[in-house]
Every structure is written in C-alpha cells, then in structure tokens.
XYZ file of C-alpha atoms in Angstrom:
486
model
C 5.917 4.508 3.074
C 8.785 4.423 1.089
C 8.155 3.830 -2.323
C 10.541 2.394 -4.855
C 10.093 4.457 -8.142
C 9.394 2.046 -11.351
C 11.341 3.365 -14.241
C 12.587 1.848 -17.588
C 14.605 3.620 -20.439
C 13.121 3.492 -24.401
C 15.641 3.755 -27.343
C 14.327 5.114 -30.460
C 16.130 6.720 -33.355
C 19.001 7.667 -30.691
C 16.628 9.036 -28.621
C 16.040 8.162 -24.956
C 13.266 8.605 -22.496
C 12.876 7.395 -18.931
C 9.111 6.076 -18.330
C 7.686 5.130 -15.060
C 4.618 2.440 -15.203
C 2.270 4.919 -15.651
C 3.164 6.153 -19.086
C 3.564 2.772 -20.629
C -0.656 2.823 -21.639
C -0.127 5.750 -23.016
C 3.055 5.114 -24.591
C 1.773 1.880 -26.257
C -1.411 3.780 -27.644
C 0.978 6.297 -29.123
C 2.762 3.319 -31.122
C -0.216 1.932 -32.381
C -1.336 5.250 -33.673
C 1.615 6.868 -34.845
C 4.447 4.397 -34.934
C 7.615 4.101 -32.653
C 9.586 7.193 -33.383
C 6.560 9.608 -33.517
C 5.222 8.018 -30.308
C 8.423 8.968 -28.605
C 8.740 12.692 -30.043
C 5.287 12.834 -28.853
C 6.080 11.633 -25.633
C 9.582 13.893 -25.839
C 7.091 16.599 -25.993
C 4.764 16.012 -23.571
C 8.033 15.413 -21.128
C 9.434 18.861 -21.279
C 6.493 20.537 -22.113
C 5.663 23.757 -20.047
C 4.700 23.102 -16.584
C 4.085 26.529 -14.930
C 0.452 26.595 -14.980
C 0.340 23.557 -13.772
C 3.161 24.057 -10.803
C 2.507 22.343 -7.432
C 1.200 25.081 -4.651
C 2.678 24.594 -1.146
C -0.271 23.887 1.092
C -1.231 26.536 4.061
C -1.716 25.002 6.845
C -0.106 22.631 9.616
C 3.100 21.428 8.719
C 3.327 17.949 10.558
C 7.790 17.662 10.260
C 6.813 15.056 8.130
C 7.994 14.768 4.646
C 6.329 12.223 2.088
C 7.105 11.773 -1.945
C 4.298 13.950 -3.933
C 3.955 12.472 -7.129
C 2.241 15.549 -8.262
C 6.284 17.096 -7.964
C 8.435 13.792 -8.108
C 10.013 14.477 -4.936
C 9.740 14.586 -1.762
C 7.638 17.484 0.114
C 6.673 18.379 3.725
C 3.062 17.215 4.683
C 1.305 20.193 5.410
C -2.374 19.586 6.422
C -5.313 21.884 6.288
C -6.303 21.198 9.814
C -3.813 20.255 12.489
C -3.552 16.183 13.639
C -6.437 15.605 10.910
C -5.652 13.913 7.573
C -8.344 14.090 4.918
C -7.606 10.944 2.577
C -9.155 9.522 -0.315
C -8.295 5.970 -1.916
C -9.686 4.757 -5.268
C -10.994 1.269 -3.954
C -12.003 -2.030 -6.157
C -13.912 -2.319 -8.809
C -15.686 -5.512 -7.951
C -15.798 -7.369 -10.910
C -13.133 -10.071 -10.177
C -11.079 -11.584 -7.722
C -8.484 -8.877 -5.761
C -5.379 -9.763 -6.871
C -1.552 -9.308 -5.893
C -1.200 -5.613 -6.839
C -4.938 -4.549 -4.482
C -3.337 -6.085 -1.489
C 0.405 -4.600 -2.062
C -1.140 -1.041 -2.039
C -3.521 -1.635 0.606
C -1.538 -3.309 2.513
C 1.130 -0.592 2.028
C -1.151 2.530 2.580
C -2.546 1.016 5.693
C 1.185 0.684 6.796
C 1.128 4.608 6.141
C -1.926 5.593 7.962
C -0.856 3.254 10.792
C 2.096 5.376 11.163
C 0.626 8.697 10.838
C -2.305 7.910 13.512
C -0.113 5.519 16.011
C 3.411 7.333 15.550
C 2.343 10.823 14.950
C -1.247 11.388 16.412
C -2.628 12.276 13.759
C -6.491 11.174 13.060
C -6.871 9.761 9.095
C -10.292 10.353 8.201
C -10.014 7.867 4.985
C -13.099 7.696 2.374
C -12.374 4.417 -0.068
C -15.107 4.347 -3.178
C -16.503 1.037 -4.348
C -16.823 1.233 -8.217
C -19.844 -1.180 -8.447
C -20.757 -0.320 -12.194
C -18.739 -0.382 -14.864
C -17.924 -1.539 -17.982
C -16.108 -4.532 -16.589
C -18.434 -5.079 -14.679
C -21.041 -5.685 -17.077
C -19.059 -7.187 -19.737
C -18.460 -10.326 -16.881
C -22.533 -10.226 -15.595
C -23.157 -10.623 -19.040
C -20.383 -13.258 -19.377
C -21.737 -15.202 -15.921
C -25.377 -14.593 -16.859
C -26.459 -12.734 -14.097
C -27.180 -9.111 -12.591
C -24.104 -6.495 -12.723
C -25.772 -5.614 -9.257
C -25.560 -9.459 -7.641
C -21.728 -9.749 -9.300
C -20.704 -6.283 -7.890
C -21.774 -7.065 -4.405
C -20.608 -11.006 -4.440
C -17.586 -9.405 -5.298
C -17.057 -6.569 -2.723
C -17.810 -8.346 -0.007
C -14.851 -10.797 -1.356
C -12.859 -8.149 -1.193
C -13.951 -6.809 2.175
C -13.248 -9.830 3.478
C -10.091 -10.214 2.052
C -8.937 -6.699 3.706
C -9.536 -8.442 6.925
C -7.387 -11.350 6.100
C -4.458 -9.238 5.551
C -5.553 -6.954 8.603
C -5.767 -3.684 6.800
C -7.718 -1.247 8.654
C -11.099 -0.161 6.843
C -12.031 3.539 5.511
C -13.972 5.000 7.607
C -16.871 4.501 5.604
C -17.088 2.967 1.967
C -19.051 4.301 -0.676
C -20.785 3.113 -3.498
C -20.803 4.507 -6.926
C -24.382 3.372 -7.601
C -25.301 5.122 -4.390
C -24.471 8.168 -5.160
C -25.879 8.763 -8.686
C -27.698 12.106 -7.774
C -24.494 13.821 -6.545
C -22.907 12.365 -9.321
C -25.152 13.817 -11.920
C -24.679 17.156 -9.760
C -21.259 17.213 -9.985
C -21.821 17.130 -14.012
C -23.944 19.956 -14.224
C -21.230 21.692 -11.886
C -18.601 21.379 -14.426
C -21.066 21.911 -17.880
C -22.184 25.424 -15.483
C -18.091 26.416 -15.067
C -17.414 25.579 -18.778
C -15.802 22.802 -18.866
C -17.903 20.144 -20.649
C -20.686 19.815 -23.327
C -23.326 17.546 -23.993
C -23.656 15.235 -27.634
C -26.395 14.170 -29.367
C -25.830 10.918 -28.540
C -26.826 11.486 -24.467
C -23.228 11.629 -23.779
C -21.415 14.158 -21.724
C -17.241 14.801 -21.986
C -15.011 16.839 -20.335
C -13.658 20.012 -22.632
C -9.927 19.472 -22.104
C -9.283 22.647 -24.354
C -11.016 24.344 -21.525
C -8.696 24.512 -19.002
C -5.413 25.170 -21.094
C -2.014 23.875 -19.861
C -3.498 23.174 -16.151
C -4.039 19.936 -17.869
C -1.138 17.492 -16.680
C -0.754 18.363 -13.413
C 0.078 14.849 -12.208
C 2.010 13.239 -15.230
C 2.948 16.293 -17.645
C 0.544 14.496 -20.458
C -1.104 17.731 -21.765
C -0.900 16.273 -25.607
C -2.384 13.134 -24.613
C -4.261 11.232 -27.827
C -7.526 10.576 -25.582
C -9.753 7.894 -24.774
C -11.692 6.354 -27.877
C -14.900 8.028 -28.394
C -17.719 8.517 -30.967
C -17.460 11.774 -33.837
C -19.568 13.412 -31.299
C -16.025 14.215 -29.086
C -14.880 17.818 -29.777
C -11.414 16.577 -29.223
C -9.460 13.140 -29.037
C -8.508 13.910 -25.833
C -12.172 14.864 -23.927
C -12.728 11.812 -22.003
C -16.885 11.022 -20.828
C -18.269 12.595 -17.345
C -21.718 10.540 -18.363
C -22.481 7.625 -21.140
C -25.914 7.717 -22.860
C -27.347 4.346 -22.149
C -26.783 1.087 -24.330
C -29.151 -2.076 -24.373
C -28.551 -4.531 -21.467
C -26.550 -2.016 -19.424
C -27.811 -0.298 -16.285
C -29.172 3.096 -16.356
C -30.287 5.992 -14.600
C -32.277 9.196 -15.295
C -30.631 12.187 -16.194
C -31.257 16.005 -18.052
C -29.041 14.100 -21.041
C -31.291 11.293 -21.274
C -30.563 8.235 -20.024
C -27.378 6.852 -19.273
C -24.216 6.202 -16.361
C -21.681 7.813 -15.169
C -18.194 7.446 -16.728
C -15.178 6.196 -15.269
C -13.539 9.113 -13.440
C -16.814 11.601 -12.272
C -17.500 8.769 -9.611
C -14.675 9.385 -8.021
C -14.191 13.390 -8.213
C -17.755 13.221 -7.059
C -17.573 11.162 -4.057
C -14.433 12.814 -2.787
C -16.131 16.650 -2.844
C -19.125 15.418 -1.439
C -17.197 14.433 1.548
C -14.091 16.685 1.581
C -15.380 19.519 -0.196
C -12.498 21.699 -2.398
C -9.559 20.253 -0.318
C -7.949 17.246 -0.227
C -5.407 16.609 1.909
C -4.056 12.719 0.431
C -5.237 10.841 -2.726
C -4.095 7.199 -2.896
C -3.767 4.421 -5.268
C -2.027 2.006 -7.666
C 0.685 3.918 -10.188
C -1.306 2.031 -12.915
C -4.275 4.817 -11.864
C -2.062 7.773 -12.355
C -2.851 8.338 -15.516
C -5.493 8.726 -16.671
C -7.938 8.188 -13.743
C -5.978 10.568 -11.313
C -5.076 12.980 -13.980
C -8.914 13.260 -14.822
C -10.137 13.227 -11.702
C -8.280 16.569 -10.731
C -8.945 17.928 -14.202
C -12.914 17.648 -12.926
C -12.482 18.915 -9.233
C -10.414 21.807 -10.263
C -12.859 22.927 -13.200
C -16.239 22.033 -10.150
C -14.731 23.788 -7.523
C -12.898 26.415 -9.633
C -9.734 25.964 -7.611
C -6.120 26.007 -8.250
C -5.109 23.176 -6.606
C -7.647 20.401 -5.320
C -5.546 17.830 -4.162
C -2.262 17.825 -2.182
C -0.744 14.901 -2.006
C -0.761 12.262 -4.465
C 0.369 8.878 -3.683
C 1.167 5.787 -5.898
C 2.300 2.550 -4.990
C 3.504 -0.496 -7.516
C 4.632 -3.720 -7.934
C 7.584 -4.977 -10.266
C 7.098 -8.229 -11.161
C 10.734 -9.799 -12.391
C 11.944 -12.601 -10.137
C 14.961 -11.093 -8.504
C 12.736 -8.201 -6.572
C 10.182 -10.279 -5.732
C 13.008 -12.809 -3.891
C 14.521 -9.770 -2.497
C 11.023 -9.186 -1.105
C 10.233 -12.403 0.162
C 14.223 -12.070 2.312
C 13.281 -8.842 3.854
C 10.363 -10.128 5.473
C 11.709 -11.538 9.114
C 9.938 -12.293 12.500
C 11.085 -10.258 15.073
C 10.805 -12.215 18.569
C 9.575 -10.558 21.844
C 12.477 -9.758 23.676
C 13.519 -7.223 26.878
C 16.728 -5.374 25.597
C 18.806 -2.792 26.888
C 17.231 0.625 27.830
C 19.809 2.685 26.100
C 19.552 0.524 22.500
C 15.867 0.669 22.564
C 15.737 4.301 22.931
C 18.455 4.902 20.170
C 16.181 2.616 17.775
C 12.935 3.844 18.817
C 14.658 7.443 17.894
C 16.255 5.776 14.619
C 12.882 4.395 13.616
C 10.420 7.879 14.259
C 13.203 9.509 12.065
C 12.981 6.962 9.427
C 9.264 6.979 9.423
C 9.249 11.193 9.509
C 11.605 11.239 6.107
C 8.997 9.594 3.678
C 7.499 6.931 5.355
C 11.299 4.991 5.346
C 10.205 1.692 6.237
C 13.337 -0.182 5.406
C 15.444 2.305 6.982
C 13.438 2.100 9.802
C 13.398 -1.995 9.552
C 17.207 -1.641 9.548
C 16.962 -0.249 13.008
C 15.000 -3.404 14.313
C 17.503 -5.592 12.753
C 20.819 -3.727 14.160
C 18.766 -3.852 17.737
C 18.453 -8.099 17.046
C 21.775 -8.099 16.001
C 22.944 -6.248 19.759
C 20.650 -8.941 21.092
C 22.111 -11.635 19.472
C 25.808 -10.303 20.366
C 24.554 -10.078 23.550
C 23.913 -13.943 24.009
C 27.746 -14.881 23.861
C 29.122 -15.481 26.731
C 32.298 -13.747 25.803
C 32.383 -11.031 23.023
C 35.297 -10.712 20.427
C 36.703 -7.903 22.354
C 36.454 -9.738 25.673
C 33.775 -7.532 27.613
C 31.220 -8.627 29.658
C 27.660 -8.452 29.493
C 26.765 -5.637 30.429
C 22.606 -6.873 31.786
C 22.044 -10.065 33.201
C 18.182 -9.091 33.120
C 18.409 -9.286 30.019
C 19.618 -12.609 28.697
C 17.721 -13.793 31.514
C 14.488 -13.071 29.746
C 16.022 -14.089 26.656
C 17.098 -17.494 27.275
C 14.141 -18.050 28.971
C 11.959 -17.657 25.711
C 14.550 -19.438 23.849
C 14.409 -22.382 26.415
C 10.611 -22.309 26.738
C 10.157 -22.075 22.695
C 12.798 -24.925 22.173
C 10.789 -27.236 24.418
C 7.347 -26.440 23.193
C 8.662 -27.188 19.516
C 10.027 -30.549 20.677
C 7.226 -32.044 22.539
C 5.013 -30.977 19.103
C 7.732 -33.092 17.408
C 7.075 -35.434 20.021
C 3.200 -35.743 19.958
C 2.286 -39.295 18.196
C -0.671 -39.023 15.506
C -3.453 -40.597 17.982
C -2.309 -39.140 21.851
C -5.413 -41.892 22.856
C -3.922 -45.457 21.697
C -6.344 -48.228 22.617
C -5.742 -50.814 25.506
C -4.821 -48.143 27.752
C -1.027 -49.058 28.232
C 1.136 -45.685 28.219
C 3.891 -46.036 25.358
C 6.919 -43.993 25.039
C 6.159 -41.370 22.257
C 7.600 -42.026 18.939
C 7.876 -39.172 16.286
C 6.987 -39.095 13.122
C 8.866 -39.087 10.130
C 7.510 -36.329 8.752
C 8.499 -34.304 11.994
C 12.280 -35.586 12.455
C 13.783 -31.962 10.938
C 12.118 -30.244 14.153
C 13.495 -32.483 16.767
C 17.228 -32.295 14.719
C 16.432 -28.381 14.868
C 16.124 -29.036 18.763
C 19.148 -30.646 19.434
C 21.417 -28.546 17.681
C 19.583 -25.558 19.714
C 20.565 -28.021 22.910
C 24.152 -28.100 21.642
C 24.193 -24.182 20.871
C 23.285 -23.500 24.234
C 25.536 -25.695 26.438
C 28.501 -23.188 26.242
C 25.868 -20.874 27.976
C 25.018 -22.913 30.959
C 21.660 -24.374 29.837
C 21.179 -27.938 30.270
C 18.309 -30.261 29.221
C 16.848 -32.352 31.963
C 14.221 -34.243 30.337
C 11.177 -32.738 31.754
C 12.759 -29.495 32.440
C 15.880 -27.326 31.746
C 17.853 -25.446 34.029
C 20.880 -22.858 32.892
C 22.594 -20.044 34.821
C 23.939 -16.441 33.740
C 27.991 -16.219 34.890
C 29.194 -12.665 34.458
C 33.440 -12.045 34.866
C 34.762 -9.084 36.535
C 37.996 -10.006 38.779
C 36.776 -13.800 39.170
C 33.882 -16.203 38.556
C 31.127 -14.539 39.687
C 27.209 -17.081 40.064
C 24.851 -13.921 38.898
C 21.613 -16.032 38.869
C 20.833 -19.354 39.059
C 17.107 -21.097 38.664
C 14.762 -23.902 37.323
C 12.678 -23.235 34.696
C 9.161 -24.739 33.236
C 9.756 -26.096 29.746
C-alpha cells in the first residue's frame, strides 16, 4: 500500500534534522539524558553514521514486477521472493492488555489491503504468521491493577481483538501464535544466540543481547548504532544491550530456564516465533512505525546473530497514523461508495490496466482509487443527455442499466421515507401513509432526484416509473422504451 512517510524537522543551535515517528522515543530519551543540543549531535551522528556493513542485500530469487517501499533502504525496491507466487510474512500482532485502538486497525486494516492485492491481483499465496504477545509487562502491571490473572486478562483481551479483526473484515494469519506457547523455542532461541556470541548471562538470572558483538551491523533498519539503550540493572555490559530473558520478580509469571527462573523479554518472542516457522528467511515483516525502533531493530539484531546470516529479513514494512485534524478530514473525504454499475468495455479495460499498474508501483492505492473515480466521472458524463461538445451517447446498454438502479434505489429510499412507525394501526381501516418528521430530508432528497431526471425521460407514476433512452444521429431516434418495477 502506499504509505505516506511521517516526517517533522527539529531546530537546535542552527542545526536541523528531519525525524520520522520512529526516532521521536529515542530522540526524547536523548533530551532527558543529555539535553537538547547534545541529543541532536547525537542523533546528527547516528544519521550519517557509516552504513556499509549494514547495506541492504538484493534478494535472489523471484522477482514478482512488483515494487514496494523497504524501510530497511527508504525507498522503493522490487519484491523479490525466495520462492515464486509464495510470500513468507510476519506481523507483530497485539499485545492483549487493553482495548485495540485506532492505530491496530489502520495497520491491519492497511496490510490486509496489501495481502489482498498480492493474493487476488497477483496470485501470489501470503503465508502470514501474526504473534500474540500474551505476557508482558503491561500486561501484568493491568492484572495486577484489575486484580486478576495476567493469563484470564491476556485471553479476555485477544479474543476482543480477534473479534474486532472480523468487524473490520481483515483476513486472519494463517495461524496465530502465542508467546506463552512457545516458551521452549523461545528459551532455544537464547541459547542459540549466547552459543554464536552474542549475549551473556548476569547474576541476577537475566540474559541481554551483546550489541558490541556484532559491530556496525547494528542499525540496519533505522541507522541508530549509538543508541543510549533500554534501562537496565549494573549487571548490563553496555547501555545499549537490551534483555533476551528477565530473571523472575514476585507476582509475575515465570518459567524454568538454565538462568534460573524468569520470562522472556520483549523482542526474543518475536525473533523466535518467526524462525521457528520461516527459518533464516523472511520474505515481509510488518507493523506499526512506532515498532521500528527498537522492537524491529532488535529483532533482526537476534535473527542475524541465531542464524548467523547477513540479511534475515527482506522487506520491512511500517504503517502510521498522523493525528492533526486536517489529514484526518482529508481521510474521512477520500473514502466514497462506488455504486454497481455496467460501463463501457473500452473504459473498464483502460482502468482495470490503470489500477494493476498503480497497485504494481508500491501498493498505489490512491492512484489506483483515482482510476475508479475518473471511470464514475465517464459514467456520470455519460448520463447527460447531451454532452458539452454535443456527441451522443455512445451505449444505450449502458445508461439503461444505470438508470435502472438509479430509478429502483430512488424508489426503495422513498417508500422507507414513507413507512409510518406502526405499518399495523388498530381498527383495521387502511390510512394513507404519513412520514415522519424525522425522515422529511429523504423524501426532499427524492424529489429533487425526480426533478434531476425528467430532462432524461424518467417519469414517476406513483406505483411505478417509466423513462426511455433517445439517442440523435440525423433525427429523433426511440432507442428503448419500457416499464420498470420500483
């Protein structure tokens, strides 16, 4: 899908630096730490800092035509898949803790739009893996808060948000997964990456990840290879090691493991869950821009170092929300209902081509929504009986199927307008319907739809309507003439 790219501009000391959503966590732990103008030197730094160890690697493979935006290079890239008409995606799904809010349904809403279009438009089969994170800190700060077990919140809570999925008819994963389900693999995966080098083990039963390990391939997603880190006890080797497993608390959930005790962190679940079932390829990775960093920059810092690859995933993509009133009313006007209508052959075609091209160059939607709309706007052209320029219609078929739905709709809406509260009035005597007040707009609507349509030769009869399709070539020519149901 086409995604909009959220950026804003910072001013400090003279200097200026162009941040997407995804730095702005970072970016506001850097002013707390070190003030304003360090934070953006830092940041400066971190911007331009050396990227060729951690260049994107053009995938071998089968290169659909498609192209898509890669966040992992800020532009747009042909999708090349490992295996031809299969798409291996994984999406970082809910953590149930809460209510799904605005920003879960705009990206699953608009990644379902995506897959729709790569299975439906392009043939190609989207195996899609979404991970339920049903323990986490959240998650037991609110059981806590509500009294009862993380484990009865977490599910309460998924199944909300399964069930709002189907609301907004957004295709399911092939199968969902369940961090608390997959513990053992998890715990795997740990002693994967502690085997290759790349973490240590504390004291304290907790495990990190060694970011000094793996050099400069840190960053491959947002270029934050000087990033201050996640808080941590004295145990951490470095600021910016971030926990693969937490030794266990009281009143917190726990499992078994050679550290003692303890759960896994935030990011292993996911890293884990996606190798188990992809292995040391990924074709797409999905999910808000607010995960970018540093949940998808950690989670390929931990399949790379486990699988001892260059490149793990692909395809990274983010989608976002910007929440000032002027996009979300541009939003709310590009949303239209497209009517069911028989057109001419040659326009559909030439949209139909429009819209595959749109959908081929980065999932275009509005480009390819711009196509509808010029194909309504023929349509609508189409229902004057004379044009500006003075031709003729060129397909009687045509309007004839359009005017029909327009008469048809026209009369449903007014008999609705029509009904009276009770249909069943006692004493049995029939009384002429009366509309209600509240419904008085509709049958106004109705009438000035009557009016609209006179110049065309359809005229209301009460029960019925009858109209009739004149076409001009030397003279008056009747081209069809009928009565229709209401």
């Amino acid at each position: 899908m086409h995604m909009r790219k959220m950026s804003r501009f910072l001013n400090v000391a003279g200097r200026i630096l162009k941040l997407n959503n995804a730095w702005f966590p970072q970016w506001k732990l850097c002013v707390a730490r070190f003030g304003r103008c360090t934070a953006l030197n830092t940041l400066f730094t971190r911007h331009i800092c050396s990227r060729e160890e951690r260049k994107w690697e053009r995938p071998t493979g089968h290169d659909t035509g498609l192209k898509t935006y890669n966040s992992l290079t800020k532009r747009k890239e042909p999708l090349i898949l490992a295996k031809e008409r299969t798409a291996t995606w994984y999406s970082c799904g809910p953590t149930v803790y809460d209510h799904a809010h605005l920003g879960h349904a705009c990206s699953y809403v608009r990644f379902d739009i995506v897959q729709r279009i790569l299975s439906r438009v392009f043939g190609i089969n989207v195996i899609h893996v979404m991970v339920i994170t049903d323990i986490d800190d959240k998650i037991i700060k609110r059981a806590l808060e509500e009294n009862i077990s993380p484990t009865v919140l977490a599910r309460m809570y998924e199944e909300e948000f399964k069930n709002d999925m189907i609301s907004l008819r957004v295709l399911p994963p092939a199968v969902y997964m369940r961090v608390t389900e997959n513990i053992p693999h998890i715990i795997k995966f740990i002693q994967g990456i502690i085997r290759n080098g790349h973490a240590y083990s504390t004291s304290q039963g907790d495990v990190y990840f060694d970011i000094k390990s793996i050099g400069n391939k840190y960053g491959k997603l947002m270029g934050m290879g000087d990033t201050i880190g996640e808080p941590g006890d004295s145990d951490k080797r470095d600021p910016r090691d971030f926990a693969l497993w937490k030794g266990a608390k009281p009143q917190e959930p726990n499992w078994e493991s050679p550290w003692g005790p303890g759960r896994p962190g935030w990011h292993i679940e996911c890293s884990t869950i996606a190798s188990s079932v992809f292995g040391n390829q990924l074709d797409i990775h999905s999910g808000g821009i607010d995960l970018a960093f540093p949940h998808h920059e950690n989670e390929i810092a931990q399949c790379e170092a486990y699988h001892q690859c260059g490149q793990w995933g692909n395809y990274f993509l983010h989608s976002g929300i910007e929440y000032s009133h002027a996009s979300m009313n541009e939003a709310r006007s590009s949303l239209a209902s497209i009517s069911a209508f028989a057109h001419n052959a040659e326009a559909l075609t030439a949209t139909q081509s429009s819209i595959e091209a749109a959908l081929a160059d980065d999932f275009d939607t509005p480009r390819a929504i711009d196509a509808i709309m010029s194909l309504v706007h023929q349509g609508n052209r189409q229902l004057q009986a004379v044009t500006k320029v003075g031709q003729t219609q060129d397909s009687s078929g045509t309007l004839e199927n359009v005017v029909e739905q327009l008469v048809r709709f026209r009369s449903e809406v007014r008999a609705f307008a029509l009904s009276p509260e009770d249909p069943t009035p006692t004493g049995g005597t029939p009384i002429r319907p009366q509309p209600r007040p509240d419904r008085q707009p509709l049958l106004k609507a109705c009438d000035a739809i009557r009016k609209d349509l006179a110049p065309l030769g359809v005229h209301d009869r009460g029960t019925n309507s009858t109209w009739e399709i004149s076409r001009q070539r030397a003279g008056p020519e009747k081209e069809d003439s009928g009565e229709k149901e209401p």
